[in-house]
JSON list of C-alpha atoms in Angstrom, two decimals:
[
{"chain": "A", "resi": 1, "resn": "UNK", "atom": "CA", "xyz": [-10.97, 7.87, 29.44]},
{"chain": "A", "resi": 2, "resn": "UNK", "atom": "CA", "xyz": [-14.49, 9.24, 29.86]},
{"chain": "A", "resi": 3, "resn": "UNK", "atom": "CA", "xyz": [-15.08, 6.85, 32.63]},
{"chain": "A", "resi": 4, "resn": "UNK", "atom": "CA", "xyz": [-14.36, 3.95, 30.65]},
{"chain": "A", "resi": 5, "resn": "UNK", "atom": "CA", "xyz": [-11.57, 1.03, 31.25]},
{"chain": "A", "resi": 6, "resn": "UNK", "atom": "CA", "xyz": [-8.71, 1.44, 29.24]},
{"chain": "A", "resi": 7, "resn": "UNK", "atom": "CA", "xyz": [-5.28, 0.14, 28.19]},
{"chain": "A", "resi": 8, "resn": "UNK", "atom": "CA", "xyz": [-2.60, 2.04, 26.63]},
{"chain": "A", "resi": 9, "resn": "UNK", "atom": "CA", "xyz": [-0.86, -0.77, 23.96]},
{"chain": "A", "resi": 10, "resn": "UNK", "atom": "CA", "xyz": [2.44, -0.03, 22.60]},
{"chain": "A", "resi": 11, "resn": "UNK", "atom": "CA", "xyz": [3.20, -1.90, 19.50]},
{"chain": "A", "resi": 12, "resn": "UNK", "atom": "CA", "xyz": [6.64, -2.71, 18.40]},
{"chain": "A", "resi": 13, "resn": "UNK", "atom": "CA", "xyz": [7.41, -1.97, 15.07]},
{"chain": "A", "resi": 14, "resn": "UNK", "atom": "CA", "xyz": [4.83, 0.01, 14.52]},
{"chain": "A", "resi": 15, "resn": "UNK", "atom": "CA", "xyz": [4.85, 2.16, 11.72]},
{"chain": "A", "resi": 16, "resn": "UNK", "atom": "CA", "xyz": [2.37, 4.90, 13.63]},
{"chain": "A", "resi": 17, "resn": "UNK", "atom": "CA", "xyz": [-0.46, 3.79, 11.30]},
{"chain": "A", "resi": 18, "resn": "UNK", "atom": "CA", "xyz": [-3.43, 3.96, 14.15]},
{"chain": "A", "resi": 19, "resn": "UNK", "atom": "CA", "xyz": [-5.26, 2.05, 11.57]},
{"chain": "A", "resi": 20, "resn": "UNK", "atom": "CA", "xyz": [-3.18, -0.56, 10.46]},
{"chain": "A", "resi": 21, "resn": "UNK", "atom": "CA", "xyz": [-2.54, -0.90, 14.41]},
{"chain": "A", "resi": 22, "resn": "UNK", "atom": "CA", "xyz": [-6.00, -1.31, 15.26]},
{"chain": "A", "resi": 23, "resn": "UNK", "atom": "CA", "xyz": [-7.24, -4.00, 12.76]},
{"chain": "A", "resi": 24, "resn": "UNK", "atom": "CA", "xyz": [-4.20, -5.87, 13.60]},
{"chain": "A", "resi": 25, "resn": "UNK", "atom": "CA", "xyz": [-5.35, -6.30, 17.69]},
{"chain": "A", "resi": 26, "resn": "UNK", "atom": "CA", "xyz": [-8.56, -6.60, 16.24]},
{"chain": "A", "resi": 27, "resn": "UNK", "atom": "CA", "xyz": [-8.01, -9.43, 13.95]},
{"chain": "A", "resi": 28, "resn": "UNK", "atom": "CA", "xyz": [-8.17, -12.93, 14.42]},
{"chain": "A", "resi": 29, "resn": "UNK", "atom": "CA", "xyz": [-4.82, -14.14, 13.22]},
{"chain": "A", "resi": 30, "resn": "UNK", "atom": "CA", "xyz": [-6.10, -17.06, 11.83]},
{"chain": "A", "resi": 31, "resn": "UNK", "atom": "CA", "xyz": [-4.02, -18.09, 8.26]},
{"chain": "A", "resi": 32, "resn": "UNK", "atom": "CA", "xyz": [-5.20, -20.38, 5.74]},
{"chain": "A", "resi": 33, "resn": "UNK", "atom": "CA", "xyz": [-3.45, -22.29, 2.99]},
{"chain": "A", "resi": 34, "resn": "UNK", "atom": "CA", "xyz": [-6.01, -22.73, -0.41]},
{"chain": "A", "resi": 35, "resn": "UNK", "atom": "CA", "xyz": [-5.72, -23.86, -3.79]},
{"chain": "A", "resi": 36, "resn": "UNK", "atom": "CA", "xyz": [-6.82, -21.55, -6.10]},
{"chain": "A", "resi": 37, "resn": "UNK", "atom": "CA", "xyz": [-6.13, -23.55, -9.04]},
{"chain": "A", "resi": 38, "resn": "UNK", "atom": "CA", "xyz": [-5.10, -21.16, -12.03]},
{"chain": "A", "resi": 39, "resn": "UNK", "atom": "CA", "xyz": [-6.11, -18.59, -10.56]},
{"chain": "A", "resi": 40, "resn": "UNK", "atom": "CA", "xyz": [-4.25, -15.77, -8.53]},
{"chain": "A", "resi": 41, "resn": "UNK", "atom": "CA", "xyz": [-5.31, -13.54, -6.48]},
{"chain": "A", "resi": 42, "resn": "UNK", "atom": "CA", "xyz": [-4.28, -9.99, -5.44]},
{"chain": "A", "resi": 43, "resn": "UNK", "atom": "CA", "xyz": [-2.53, -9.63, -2.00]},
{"chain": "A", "resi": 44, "resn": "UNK", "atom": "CA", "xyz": [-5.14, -7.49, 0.55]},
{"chain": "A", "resi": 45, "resn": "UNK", "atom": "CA", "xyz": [-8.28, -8.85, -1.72]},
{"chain": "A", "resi": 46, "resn": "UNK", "atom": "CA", "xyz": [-11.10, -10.39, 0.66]},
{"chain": "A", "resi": 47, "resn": "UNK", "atom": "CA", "xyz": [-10.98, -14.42, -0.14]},
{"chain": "A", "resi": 48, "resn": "UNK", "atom": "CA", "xyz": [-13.96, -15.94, -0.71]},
{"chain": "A", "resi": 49, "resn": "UNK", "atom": "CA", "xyz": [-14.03, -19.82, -0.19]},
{"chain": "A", "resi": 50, "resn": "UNK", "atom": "CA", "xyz": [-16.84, -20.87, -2.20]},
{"chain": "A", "resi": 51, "resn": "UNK", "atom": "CA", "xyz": [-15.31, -20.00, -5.16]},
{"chain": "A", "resi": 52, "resn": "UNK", "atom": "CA", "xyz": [-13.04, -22.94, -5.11]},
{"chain": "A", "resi": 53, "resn": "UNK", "atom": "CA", "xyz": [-14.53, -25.45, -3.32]},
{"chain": "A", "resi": 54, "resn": "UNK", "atom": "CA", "xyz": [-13.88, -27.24, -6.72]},
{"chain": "A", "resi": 55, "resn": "UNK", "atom": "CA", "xyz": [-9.92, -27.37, -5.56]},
{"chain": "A", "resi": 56, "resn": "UNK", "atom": "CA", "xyz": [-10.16, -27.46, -1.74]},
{"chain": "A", "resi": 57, "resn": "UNK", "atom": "CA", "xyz": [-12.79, -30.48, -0.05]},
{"chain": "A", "resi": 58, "resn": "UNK", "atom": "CA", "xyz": [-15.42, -29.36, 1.97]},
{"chain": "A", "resi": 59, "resn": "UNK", "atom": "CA", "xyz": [-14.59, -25.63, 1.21]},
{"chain": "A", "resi": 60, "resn": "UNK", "atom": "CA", "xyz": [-11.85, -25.93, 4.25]},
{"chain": "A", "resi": 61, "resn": "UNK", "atom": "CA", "xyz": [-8.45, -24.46, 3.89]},
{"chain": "A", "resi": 62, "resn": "UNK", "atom": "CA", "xyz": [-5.91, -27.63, 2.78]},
{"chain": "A", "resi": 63, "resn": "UNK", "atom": "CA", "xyz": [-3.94, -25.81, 6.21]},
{"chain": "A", "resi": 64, "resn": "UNK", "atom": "CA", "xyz": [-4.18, -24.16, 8.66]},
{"chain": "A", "resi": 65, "resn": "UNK", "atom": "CA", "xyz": [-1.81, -22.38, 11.69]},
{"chain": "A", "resi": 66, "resn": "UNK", "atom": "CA", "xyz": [-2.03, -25.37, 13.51]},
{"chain": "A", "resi": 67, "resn": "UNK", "atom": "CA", "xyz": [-0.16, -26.89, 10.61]},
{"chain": "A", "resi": 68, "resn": "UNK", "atom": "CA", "xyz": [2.59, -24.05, 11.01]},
{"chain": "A", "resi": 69, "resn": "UNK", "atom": "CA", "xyz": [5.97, -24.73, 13.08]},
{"chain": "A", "resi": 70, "resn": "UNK", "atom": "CA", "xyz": [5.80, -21.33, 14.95]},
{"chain": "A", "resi": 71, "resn": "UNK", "atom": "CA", "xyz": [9.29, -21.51, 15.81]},
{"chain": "A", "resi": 72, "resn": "UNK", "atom": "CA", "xyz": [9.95, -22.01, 12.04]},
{"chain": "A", "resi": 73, "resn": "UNK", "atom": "CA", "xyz": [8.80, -18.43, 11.28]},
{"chain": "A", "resi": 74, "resn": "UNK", "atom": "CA", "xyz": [11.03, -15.67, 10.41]},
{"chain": "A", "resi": 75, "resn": "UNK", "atom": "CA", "xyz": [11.39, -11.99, 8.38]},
{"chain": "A", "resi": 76, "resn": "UNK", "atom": "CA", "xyz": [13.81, -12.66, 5.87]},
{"chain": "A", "resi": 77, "resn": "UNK", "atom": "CA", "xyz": [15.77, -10.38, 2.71]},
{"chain": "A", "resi": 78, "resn": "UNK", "atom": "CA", "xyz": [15.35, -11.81, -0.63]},
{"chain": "A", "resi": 79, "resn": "UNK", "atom": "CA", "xyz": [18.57, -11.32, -2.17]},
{"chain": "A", "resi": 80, "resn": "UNK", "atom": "CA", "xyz": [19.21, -9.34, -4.63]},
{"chain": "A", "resi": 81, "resn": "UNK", "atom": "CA", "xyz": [16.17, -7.85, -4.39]},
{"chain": "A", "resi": 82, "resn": "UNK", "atom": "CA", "xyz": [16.43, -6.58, -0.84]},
{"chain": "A", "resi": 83, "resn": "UNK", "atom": "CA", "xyz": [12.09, -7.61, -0.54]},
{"chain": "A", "resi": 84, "resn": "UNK", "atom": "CA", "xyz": [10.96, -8.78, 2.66]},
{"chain": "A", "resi": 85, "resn": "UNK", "atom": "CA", "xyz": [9.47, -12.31, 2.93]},
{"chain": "A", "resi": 86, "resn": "UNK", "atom": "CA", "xyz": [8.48, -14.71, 5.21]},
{"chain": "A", "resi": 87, "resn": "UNK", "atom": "CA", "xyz": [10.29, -18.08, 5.68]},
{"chain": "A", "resi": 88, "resn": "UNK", "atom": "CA", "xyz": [8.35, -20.85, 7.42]},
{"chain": "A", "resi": 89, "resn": "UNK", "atom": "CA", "xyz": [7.75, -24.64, 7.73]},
{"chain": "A", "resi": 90, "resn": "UNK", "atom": "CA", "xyz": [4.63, -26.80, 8.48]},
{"chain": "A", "resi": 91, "resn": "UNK", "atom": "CA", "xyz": [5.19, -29.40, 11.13]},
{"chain": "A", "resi": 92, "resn": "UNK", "atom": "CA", "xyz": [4.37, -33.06, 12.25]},
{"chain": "A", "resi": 93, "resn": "UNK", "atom": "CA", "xyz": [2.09, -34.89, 9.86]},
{"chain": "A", "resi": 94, "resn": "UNK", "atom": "CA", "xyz": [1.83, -31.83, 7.64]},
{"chain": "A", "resi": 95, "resn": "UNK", "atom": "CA", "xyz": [4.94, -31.69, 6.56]},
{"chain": "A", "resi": 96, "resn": "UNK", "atom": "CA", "xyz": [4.43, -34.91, 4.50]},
{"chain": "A", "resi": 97, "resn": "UNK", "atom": "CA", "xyz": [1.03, -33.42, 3.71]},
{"chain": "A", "resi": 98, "resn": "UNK", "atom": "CA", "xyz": [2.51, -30.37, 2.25]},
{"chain": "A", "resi": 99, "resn": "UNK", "atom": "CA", "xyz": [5.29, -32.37, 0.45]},
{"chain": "A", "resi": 100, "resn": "UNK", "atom": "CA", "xyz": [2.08, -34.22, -1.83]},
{"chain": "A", "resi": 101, "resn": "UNK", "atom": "CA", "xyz": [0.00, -31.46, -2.07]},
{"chain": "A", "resi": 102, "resn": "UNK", "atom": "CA", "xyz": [2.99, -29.43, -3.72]},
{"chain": "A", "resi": 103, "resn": "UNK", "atom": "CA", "xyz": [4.43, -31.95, -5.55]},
{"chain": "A", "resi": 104, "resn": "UNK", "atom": "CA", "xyz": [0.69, -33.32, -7.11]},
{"chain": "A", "resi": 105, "resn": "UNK", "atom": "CA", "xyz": [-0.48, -29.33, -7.71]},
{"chain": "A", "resi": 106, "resn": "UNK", "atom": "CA", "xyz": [2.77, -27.75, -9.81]},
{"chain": "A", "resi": 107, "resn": "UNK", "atom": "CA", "xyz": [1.27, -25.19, -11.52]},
{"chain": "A", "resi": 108, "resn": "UNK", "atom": "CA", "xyz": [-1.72, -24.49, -9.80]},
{"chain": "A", "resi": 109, "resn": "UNK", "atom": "CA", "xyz": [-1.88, -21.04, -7.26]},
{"chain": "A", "resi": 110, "resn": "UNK", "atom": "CA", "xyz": [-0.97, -21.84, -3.64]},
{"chain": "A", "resi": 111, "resn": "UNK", "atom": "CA", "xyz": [-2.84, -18.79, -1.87]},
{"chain": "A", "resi": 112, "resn": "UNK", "atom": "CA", "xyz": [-2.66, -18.06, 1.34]},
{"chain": "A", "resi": 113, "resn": "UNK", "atom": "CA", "xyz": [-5.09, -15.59, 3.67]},
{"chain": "A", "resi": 114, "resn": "UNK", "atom": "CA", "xyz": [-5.03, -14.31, 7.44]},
{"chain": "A", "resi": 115, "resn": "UNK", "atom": "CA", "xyz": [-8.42, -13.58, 8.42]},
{"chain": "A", "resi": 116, "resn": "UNK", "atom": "CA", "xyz": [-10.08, -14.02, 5.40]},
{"chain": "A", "resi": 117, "resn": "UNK", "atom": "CA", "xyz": [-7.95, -11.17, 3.26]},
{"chain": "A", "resi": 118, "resn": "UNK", "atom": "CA", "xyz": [-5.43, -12.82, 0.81]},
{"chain": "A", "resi": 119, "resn": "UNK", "atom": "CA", "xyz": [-1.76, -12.47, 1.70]},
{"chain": "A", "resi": 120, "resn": "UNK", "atom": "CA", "xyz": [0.22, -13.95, -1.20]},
{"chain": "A", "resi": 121, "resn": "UNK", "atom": "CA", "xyz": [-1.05, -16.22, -4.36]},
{"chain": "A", "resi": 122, "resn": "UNK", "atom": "CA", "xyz": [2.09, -17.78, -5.75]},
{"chain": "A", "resi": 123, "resn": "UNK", "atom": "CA", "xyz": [2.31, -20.57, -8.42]},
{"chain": "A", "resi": 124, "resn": "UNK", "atom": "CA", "xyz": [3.87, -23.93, -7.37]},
{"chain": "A", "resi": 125, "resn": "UNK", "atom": "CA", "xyz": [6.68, -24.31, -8.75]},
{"chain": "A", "resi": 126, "resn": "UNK", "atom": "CA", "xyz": [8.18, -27.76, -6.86]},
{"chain": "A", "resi": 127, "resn": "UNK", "atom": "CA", "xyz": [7.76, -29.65, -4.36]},
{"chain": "A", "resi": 128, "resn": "UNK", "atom": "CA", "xyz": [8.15, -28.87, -0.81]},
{"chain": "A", "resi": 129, "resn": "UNK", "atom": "CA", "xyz": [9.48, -30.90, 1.62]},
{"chain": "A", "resi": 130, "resn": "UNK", "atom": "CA", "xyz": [10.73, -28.88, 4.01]},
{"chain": "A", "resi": 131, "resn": "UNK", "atom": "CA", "xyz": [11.11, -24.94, 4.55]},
{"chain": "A", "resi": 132, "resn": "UNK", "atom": "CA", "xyz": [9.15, -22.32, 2.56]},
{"chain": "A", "resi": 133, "resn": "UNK", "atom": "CA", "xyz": [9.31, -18.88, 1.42]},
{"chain": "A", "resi": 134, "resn": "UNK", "atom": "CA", "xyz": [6.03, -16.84, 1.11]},
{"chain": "A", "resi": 135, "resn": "UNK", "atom": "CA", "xyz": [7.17, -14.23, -1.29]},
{"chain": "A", "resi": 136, "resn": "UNK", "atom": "CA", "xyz": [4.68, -11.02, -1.65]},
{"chain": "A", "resi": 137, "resn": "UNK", "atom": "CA", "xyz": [5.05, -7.10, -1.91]},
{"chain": "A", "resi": 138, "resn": "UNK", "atom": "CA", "xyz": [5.41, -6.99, 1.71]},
{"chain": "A", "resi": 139, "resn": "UNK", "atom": "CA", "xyz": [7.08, -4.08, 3.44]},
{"chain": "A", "resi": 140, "resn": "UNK", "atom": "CA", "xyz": [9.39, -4.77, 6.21]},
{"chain": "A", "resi": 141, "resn": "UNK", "atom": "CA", "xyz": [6.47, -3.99, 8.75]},
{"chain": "A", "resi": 142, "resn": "UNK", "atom": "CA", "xyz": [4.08, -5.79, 7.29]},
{"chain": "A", "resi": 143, "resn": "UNK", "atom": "CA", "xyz": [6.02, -8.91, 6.75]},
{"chain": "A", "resi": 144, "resn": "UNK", "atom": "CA", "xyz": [7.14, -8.83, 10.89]},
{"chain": "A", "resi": 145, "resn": "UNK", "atom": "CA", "xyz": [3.71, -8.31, 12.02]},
{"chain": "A", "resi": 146, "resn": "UNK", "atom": "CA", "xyz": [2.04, -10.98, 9.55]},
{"chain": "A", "resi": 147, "resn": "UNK", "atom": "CA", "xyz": [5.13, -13.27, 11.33]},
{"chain": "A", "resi": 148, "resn": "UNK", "atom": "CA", "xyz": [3.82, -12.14, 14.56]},
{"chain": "A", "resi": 149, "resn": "UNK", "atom": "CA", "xyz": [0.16, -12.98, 14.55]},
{"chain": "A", "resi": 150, "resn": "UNK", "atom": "CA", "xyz": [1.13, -16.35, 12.99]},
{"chain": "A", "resi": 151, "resn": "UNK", "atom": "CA", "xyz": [3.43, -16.73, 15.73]},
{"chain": "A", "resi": 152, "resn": "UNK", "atom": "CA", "xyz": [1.38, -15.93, 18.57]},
{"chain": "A", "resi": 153, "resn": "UNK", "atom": "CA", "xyz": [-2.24, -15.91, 17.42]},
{"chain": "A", "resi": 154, "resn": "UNK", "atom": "CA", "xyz": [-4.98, -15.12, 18.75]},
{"chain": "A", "resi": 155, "resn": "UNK", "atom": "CA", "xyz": [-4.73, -12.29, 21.74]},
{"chain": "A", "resi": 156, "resn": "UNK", "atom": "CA", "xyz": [-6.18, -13.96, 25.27]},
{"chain": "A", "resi": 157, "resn": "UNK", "atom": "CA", "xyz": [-8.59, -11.15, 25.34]},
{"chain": "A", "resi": 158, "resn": "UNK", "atom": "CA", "xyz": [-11.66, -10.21, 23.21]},
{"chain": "A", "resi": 159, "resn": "UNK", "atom": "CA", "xyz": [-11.25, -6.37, 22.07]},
{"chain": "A", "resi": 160, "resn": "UNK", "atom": "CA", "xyz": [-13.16, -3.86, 20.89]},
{"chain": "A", "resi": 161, "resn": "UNK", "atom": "CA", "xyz": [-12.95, -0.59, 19.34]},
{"chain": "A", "resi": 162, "resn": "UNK", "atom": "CA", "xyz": [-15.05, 2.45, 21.32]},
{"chain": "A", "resi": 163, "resn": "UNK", "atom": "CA", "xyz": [-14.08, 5.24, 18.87]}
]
């Protein structure tokens, strides 16, 4: 292409958005669990951690991805709505983490962000000990490539857009 390297990706599930194709390979896939206390915030809103710092020490996210069982992950149908969500589980140590941080926050906004752009705020309503359901206004596409950078992560390559 004009004498420059290139690489011809095809993207499963793709919806054709070129867009929506290229700030997924260009994003960082890096998720973040934070409480927001009473506050929620709208899905695709940039997250700025500073502004509860109050709620989460140090102004770090209470987890992580490397708190996430990957092989926990999964599309599923909320019934009998027919909405796409994403079913998960945190793993090792976390689990019991997760379990105290639920169970001592009922109320407060559980919010979670990939890359810095909020993904789903949702009120905790129990305790969890065990497998989750991140509930948003996902579409089907969305929800299976949210559940595929979370998966897999980061790419093993550094990318760039030319044009």
């Amino acid at each position: 292409m004009h004498g420059q390297p290139s690489i011809l990706v095809e993207l499963p599930r793709s919806t054709g958005n070129k867009s929506q194709a290229i700030d997924t390979l260009l994003g960082t896939g890096t998720p973040a669990f934070w409480d927001t206390g009473a506050v929620s915030l709208m899905s695709g809103t940039s997250f700025n951690p500073d502004q509860y710092s109050q709620y989460n020490p140090g102004g770090r996210p209470l987890f992580t991805g490397q708190d996430l069982d990957p092989t926990a992950l999964a599309v599923i149908t909320v019934q009998p709505t027919g909405q796409p969500a994403i079913s998960g589980m945190m793993k090792g140590s976390a689990i019991s983490r997760f379990a105290v941080f639920t169970k001592t926050h009922i109320g407060d906004y559980l919010t979670i962000t990939l890359d810095g752009k909020v993904i789903s705020s949702e009120i905790i309503q129990a305790e969890i000990n065990g497998p989750f359901v991140i509930m948003s206004n996902f579409t089907l596409q969305q929800a299976n490539a949210i559940v595929a950078v979370l998966k897999y992560g980061l790419l093993p390559v550094n990318l760039k857009q030319l044009g």
